[in-house]
CSV table of C-alpha atoms and ligand atoms in Angstrom, one decimal:
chain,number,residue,atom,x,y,z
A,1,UNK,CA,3.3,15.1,15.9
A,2,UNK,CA,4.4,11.9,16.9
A,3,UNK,CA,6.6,9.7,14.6
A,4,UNK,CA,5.4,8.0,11.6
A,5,UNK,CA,5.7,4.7,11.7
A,6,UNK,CA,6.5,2.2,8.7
A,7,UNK,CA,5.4,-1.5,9.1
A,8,UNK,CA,7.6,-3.1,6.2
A,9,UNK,CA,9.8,-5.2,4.3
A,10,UNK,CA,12.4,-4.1,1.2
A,11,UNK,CA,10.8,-6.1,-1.6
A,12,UNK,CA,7.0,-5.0,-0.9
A,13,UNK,CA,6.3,-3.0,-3.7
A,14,UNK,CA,3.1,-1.3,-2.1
A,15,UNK,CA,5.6,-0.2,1.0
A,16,UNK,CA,7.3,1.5,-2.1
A,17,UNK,CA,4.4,3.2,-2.9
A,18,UNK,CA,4.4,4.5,0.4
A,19,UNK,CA,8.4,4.9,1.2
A,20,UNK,CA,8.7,7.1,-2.5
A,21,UNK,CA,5.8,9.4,-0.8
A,22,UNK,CA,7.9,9.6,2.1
A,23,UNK,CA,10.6,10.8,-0.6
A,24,UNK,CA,8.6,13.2,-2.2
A,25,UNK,CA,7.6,14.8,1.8
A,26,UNK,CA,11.0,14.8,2.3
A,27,UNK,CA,10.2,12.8,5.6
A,28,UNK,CA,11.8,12.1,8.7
A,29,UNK,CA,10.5,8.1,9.4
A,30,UNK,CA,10.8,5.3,11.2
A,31,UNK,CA,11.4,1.9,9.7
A,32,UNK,CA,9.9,-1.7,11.4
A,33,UNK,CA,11.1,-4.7,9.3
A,34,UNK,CA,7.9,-6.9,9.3
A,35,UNK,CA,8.4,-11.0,7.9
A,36,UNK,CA,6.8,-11.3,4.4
A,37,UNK,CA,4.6,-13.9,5.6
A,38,UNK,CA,2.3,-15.2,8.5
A,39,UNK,CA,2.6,-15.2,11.1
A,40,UNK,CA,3.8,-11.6,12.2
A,41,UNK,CA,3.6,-11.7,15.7
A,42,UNK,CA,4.5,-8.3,16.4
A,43,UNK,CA,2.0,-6.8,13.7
A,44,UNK,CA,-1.2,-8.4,14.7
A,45,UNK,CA,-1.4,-6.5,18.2
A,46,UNK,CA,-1.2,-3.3,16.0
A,47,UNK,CA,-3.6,-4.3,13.6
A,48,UNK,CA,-5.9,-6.5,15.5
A,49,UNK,CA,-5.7,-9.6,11.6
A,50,UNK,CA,-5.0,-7.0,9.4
A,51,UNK,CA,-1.7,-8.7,8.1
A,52,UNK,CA,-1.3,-7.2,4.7
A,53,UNK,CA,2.0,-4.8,3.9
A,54,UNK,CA,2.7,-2.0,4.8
A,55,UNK,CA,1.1,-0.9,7.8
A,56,UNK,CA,1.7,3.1,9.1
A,57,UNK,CA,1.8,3.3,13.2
A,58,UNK,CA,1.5,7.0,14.8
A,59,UNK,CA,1.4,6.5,18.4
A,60,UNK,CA,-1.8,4.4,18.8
A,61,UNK,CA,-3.3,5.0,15.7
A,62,UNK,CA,-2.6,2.6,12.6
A,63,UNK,CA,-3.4,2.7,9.3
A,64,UNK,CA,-4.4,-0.1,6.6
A,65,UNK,CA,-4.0,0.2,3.2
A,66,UNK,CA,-2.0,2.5,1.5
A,67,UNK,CA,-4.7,4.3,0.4
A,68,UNK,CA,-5.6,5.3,3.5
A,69,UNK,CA,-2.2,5.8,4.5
A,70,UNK,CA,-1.0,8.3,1.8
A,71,UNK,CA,-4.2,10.3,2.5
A,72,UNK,CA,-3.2,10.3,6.2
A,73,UNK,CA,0.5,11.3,5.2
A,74,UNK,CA,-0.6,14.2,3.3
A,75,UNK,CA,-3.0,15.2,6.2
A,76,UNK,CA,-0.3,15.5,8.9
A,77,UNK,CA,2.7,16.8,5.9
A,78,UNK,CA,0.9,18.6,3.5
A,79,UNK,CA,3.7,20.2,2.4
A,80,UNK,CA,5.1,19.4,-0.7
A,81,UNK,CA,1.8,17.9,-1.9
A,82,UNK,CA,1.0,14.8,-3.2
A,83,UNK,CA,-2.9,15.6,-4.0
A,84,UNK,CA,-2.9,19.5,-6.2
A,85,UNK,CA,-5.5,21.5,-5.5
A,86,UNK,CA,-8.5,20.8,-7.7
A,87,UNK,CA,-7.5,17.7,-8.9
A,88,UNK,CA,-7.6,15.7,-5.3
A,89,UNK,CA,-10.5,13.3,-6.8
A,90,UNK,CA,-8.8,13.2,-9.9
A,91,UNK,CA,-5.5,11.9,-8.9
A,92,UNK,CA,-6.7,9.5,-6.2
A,93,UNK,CA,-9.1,8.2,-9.5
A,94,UNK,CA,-5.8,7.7,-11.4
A,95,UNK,CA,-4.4,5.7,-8.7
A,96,UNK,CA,-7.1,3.5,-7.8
A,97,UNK,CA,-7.3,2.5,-11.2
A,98,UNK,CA,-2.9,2.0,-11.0
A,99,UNK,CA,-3.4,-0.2,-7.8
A,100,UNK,CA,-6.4,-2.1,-8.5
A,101,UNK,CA,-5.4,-2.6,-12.1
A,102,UNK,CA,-1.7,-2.7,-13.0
A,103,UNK,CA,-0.7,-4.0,-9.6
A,104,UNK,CA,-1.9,-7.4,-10.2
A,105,UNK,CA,-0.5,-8.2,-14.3
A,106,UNK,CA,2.6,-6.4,-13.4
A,107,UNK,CA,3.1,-9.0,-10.2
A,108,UNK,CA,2.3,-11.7,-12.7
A,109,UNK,CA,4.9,-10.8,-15.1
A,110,UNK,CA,7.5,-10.9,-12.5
A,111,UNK,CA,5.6,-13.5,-10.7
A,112,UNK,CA,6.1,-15.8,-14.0
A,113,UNK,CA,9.8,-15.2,-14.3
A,114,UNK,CA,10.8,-15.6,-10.6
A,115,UNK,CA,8.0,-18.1,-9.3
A,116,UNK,CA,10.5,-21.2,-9.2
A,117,UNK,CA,13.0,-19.6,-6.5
A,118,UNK,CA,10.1,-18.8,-3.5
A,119,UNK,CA,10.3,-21.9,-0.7
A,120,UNK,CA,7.3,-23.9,0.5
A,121,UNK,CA,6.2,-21.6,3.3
A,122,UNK,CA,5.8,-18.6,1.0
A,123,UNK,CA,4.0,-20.4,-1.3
A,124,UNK,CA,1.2,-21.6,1.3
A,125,UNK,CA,1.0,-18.5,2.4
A,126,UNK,CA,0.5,-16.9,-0.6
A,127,UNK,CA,-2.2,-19.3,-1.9
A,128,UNK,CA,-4.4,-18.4,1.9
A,129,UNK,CA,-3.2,-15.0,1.3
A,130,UNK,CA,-5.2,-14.9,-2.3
A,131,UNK,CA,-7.4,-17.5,-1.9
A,132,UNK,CA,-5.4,-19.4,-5.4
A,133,UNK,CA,-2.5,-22.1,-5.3
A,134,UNK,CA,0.1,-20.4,-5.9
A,135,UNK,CA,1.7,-22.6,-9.1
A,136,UNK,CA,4.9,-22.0,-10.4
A,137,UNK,CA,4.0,-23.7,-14.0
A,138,UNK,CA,0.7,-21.5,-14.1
A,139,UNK,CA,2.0,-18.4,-13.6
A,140,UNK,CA,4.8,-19.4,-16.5
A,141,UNK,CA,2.2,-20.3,-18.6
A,142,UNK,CA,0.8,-16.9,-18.3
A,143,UNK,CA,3.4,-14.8,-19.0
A,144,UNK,CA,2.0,-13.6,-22.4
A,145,UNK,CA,-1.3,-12.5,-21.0
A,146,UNK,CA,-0.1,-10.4,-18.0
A,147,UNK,CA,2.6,-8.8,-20.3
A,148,UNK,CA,0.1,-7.8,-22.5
A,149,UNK,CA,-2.7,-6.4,-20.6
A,150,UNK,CA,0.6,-4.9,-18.3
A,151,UNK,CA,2.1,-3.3,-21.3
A,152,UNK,CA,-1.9,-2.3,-22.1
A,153,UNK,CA,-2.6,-0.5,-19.0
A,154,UNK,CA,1.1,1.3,-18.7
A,155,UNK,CA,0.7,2.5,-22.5
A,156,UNK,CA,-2.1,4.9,-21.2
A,157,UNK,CA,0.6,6.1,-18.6
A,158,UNK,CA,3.2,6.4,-21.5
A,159,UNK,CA,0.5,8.2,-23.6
A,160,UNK,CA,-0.5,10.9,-20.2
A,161,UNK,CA,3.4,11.2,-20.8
A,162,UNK,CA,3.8,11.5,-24.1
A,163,UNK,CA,3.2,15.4,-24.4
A,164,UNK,CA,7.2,16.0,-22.1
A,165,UNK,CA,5.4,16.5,-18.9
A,166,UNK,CA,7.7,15.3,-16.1
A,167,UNK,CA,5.0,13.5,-14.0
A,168,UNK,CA,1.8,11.7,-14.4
A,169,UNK,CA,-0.5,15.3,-13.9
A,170,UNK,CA,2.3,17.8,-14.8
A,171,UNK,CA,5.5,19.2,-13.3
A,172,UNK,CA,5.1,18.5,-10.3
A,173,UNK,CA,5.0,14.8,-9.1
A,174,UNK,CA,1.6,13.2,-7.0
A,175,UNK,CA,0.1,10.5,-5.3
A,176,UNK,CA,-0.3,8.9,-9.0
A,177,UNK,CA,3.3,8.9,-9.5
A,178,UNK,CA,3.6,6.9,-6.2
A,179,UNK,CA,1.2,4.4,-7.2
A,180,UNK,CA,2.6,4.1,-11.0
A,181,UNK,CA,6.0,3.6,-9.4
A,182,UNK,CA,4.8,0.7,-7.5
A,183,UNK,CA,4.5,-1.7,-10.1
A,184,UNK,CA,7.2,-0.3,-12.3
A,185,UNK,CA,9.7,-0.7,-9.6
A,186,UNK,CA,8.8,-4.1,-8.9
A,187,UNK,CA,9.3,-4.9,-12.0
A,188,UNK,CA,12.7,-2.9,-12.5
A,189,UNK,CA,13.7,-4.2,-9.0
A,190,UNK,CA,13.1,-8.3,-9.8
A,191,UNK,CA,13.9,-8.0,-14.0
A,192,UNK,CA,16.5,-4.7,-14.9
A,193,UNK,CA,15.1,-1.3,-15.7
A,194,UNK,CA,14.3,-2.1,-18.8
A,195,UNK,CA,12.8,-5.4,-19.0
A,196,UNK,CA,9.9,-6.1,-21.1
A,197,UNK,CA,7.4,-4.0,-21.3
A,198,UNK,CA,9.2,-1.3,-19.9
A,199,UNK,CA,11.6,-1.8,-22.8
A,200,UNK,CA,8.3,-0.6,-25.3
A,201,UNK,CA,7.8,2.1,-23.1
A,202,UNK,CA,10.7,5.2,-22.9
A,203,UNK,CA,8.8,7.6,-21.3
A,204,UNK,CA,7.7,5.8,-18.4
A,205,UNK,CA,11.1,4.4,-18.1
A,206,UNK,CA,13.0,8.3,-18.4
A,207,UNK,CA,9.8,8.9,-15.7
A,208,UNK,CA,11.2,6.4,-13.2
A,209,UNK,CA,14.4,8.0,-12.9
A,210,UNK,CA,13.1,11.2,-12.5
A,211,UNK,CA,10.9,9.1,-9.4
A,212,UNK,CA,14.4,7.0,-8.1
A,213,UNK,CA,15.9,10.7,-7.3
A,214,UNK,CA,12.6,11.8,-4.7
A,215,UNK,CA,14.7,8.7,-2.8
A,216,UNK,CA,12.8,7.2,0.2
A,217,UNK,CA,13.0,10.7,3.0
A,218,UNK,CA,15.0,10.0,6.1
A,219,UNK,CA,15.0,7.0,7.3
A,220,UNK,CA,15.5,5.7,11.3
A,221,UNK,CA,15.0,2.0,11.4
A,222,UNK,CA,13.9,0.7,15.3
A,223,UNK,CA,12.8,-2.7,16.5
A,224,UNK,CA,9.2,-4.2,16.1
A,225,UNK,CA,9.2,-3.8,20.2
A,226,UNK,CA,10.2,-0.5,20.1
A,227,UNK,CA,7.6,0.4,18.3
A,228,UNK,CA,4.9,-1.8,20.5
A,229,UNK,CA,6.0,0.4,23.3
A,230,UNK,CA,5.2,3.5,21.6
A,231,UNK,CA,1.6,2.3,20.9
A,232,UNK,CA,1.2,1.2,24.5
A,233,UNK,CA,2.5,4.6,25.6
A,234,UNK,CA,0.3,6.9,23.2
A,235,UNK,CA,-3.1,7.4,23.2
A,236,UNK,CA,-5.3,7.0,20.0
A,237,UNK,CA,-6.2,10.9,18.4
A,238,UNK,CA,-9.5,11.7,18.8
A,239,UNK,CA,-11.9,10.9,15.5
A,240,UNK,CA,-15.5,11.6,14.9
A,241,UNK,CA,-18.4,9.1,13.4
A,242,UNK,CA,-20.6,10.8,10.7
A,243,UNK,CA,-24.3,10.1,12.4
A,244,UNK,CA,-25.8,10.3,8.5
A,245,UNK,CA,-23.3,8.3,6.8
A,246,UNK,CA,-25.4,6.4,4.6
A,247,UNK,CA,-24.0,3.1,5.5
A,248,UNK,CA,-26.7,3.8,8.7
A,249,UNK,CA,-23.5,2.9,11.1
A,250,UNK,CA,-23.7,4.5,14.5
A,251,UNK,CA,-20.4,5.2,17.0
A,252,UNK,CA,-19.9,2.8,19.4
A,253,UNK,CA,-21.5,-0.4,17.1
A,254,UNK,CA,-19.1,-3.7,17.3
A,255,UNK,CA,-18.5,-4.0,14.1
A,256,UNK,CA,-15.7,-5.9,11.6
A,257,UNK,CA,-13.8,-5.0,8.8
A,258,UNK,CA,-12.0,-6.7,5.9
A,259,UNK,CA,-10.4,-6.1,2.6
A,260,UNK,CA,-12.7,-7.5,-0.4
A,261,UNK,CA,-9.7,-8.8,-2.6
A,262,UNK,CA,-6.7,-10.6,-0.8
A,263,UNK,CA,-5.7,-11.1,2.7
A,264,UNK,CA,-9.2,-11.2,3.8
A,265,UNK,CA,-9.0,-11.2,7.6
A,266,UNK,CA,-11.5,-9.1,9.5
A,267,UNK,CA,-10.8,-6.9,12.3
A,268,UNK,CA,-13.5,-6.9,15.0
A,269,UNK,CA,-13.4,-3.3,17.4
A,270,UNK,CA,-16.0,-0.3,18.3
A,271,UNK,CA,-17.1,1.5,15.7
A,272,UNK,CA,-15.5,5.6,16.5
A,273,UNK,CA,-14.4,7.5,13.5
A,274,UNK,CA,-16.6,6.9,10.0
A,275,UNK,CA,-16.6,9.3,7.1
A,276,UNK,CA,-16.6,9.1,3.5
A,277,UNK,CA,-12.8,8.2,3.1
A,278,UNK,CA,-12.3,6.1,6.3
A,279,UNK,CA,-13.5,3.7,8.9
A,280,UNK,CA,-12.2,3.6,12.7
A,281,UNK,CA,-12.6,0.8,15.4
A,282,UNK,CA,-11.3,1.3,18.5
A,283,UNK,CA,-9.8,-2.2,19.9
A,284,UNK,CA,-7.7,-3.0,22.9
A,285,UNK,CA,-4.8,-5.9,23.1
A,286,UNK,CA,-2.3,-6.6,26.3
A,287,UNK,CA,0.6,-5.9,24.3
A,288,UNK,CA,-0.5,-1.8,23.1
A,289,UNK,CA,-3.4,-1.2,25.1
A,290,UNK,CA,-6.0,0.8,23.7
A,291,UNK,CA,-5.2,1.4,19.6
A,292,UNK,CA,-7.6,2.8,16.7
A,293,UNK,CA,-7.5,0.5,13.9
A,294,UNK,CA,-8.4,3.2,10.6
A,295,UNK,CA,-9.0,1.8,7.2
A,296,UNK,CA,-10.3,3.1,3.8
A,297,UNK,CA,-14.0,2.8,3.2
A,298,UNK,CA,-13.1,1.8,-1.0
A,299,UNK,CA,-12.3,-1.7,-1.5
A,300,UNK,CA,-13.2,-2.8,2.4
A,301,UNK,CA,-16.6,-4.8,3.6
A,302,UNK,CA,-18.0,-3.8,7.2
A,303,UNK,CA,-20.3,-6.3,8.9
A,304,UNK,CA,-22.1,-5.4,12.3
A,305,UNK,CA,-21.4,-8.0,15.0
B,401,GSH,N1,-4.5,-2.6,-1.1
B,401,GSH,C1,-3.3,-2.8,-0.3
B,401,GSH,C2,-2.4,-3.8,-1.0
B,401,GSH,C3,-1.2,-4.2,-0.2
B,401,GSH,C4,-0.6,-5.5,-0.6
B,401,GSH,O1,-1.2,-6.3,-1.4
B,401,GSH,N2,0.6,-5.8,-0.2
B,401,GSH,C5,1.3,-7.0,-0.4
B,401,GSH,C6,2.8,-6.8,-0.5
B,401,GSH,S1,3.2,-5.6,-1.7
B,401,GSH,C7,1.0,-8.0,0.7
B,401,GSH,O2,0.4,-7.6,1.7
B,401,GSH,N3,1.5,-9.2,0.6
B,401,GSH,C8,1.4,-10.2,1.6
B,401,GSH,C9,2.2,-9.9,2.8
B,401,GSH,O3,3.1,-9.0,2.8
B,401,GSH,O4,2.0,-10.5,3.8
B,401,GSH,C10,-2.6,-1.5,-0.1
B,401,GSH,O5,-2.8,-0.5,-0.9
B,401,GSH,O6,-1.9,-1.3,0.9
């Protein structure tokens, strides 16, 4: 298999999410340090406007989203695990619910604490990124909300703790674990290990120890051009489009896709892999050649062209 490629920067607690899977697999990886804002010159050939972080290259296929990329992860390293058998729709539930509803009150606590230091760039390109200004007294202001519906939403993954399992579903740690260790290591990283709520909650702090030893696999980093010219000298692998997907989408359609929250950007290509968990366009760009563009089908909005 060709190398798996990791479009990142250090702070991005979603590329955490991703580089603590790489842990668990035990993971030989390569590492691309991508800017935390716009423009990323050397991204947008890969991604055709995607612009959000991370982004996972393997030869000429990349991958949006991190739940797409996880999935994809465990597809070509299966071994250890990240989904146990039976409880796949159960644990991706678990994190859905972690990314689409901690992520954002655990941002704002650090958010509110740390606002103050970020220059003028970031914080234009963080108000286009979400669509609100980004406003240092704002966020202060709400630093009692988001630590309270934060320390709300962890207390149900102190309570799936509270019977001395090591991980989220058991003994064994999973794809929830990643995604629960995205916010609390944000968190941890910008406040101390034990800054509040974590300092309410022992179990999930005892947890993230336990998550801080699976490290980050081995890493190899290389330059954003190096990994262009990997793209441009692979070929895409071959996917398939589900002809009764009930979207009605048919292979070859030009169509675009976008994420429905934040950094809402669409990518235009040909429509060649569709199933329930993913969407492909096929797109081609002077820098990489031809590249398939895969994204998750939950949380994304397709338009025909
Ligand atoms: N749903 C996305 C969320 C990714 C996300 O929001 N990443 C943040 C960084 S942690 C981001 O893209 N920020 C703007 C940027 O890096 O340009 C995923 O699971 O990958």
């Amino acid at each position: 298999m060709p190398d798996v490629i990791l479009h990142h920067y250090a702070l991005s607690p979603f590329a955490e999410k991703v580089r603590i899977g790489l842990g668990l697999k035990q993971a030989a990886w390569k590492s691309v340090d991508i800017p935390n804002i716009m423009p990323k010159p050397d991204l947008m050939p890969l991604t055709g406007g995607y612009r959000k972080t991370p982004v996972m290259q393997i030869g000429a296929d990349i991958y949006c989203d991190t739940q797409l990329i996880m999935l994809e992860l465990e597809r070509r390293l299966p071994s250890p695990t990240f989904l146990p058998k039976g409880r796949e729709g159960e644990v991706r539930a678990i994190t859905m619910w972690i990314d689409r509803n901690i992520f954002s009150p655990a941002v704002g606590v650090v958010m509110s604490q740390v606002a103050d230091k970020f220059g003028e760039a970031f914080k234009k390109d963080r108000s286009e990124f979400s669509g609100r200004s980004f406003d240092p007294a704002r966020m202060r202001a709400a630093l009692p909300f988001v630590r309270d519906q934060t320390y709300a939403l962890f207390s149900l993954a102190e309570t799936m703790l509270s019977d001395g399992r090591a991980f989220v579903l058991g003994a064994e740690p999973s794809l929830a674990d990643c995604a629960l260790y995205n916010p609390v290591w944000f968190i941890q990283q910008h406040l101390g290990a034990t800054a509040s709520p974590l300092d309410r909650l022992p179990r999930i702090s005892a947890w993230s120890e336990r998550m801080k030893a699976l490290g980050n696999g081995k890493r190899q980093d290389i330059t954003a051009v190096e990994a262009l010219e990997i793209a441009k000298a692979a070929k895409p692998a071959p996917t398939s489009v589900d002809a009764n997907d009930p979207s009605g989408l048919k292979a070859g359609q030009k169509i675009s896709v976008m994420p429905d929250d934040t950094g809402k950007v669409p990518v235009s290509g040909e429509l060649v892999g569709l199933s329930a968990d993913r969407i492909s366009i096929a797109r081609n760009d002077a820098r990489v050649g031809d590249v398939v563009v895969h994204f998750p089908r939950a949380g994304f909005i397709v338009q025909t062209l």
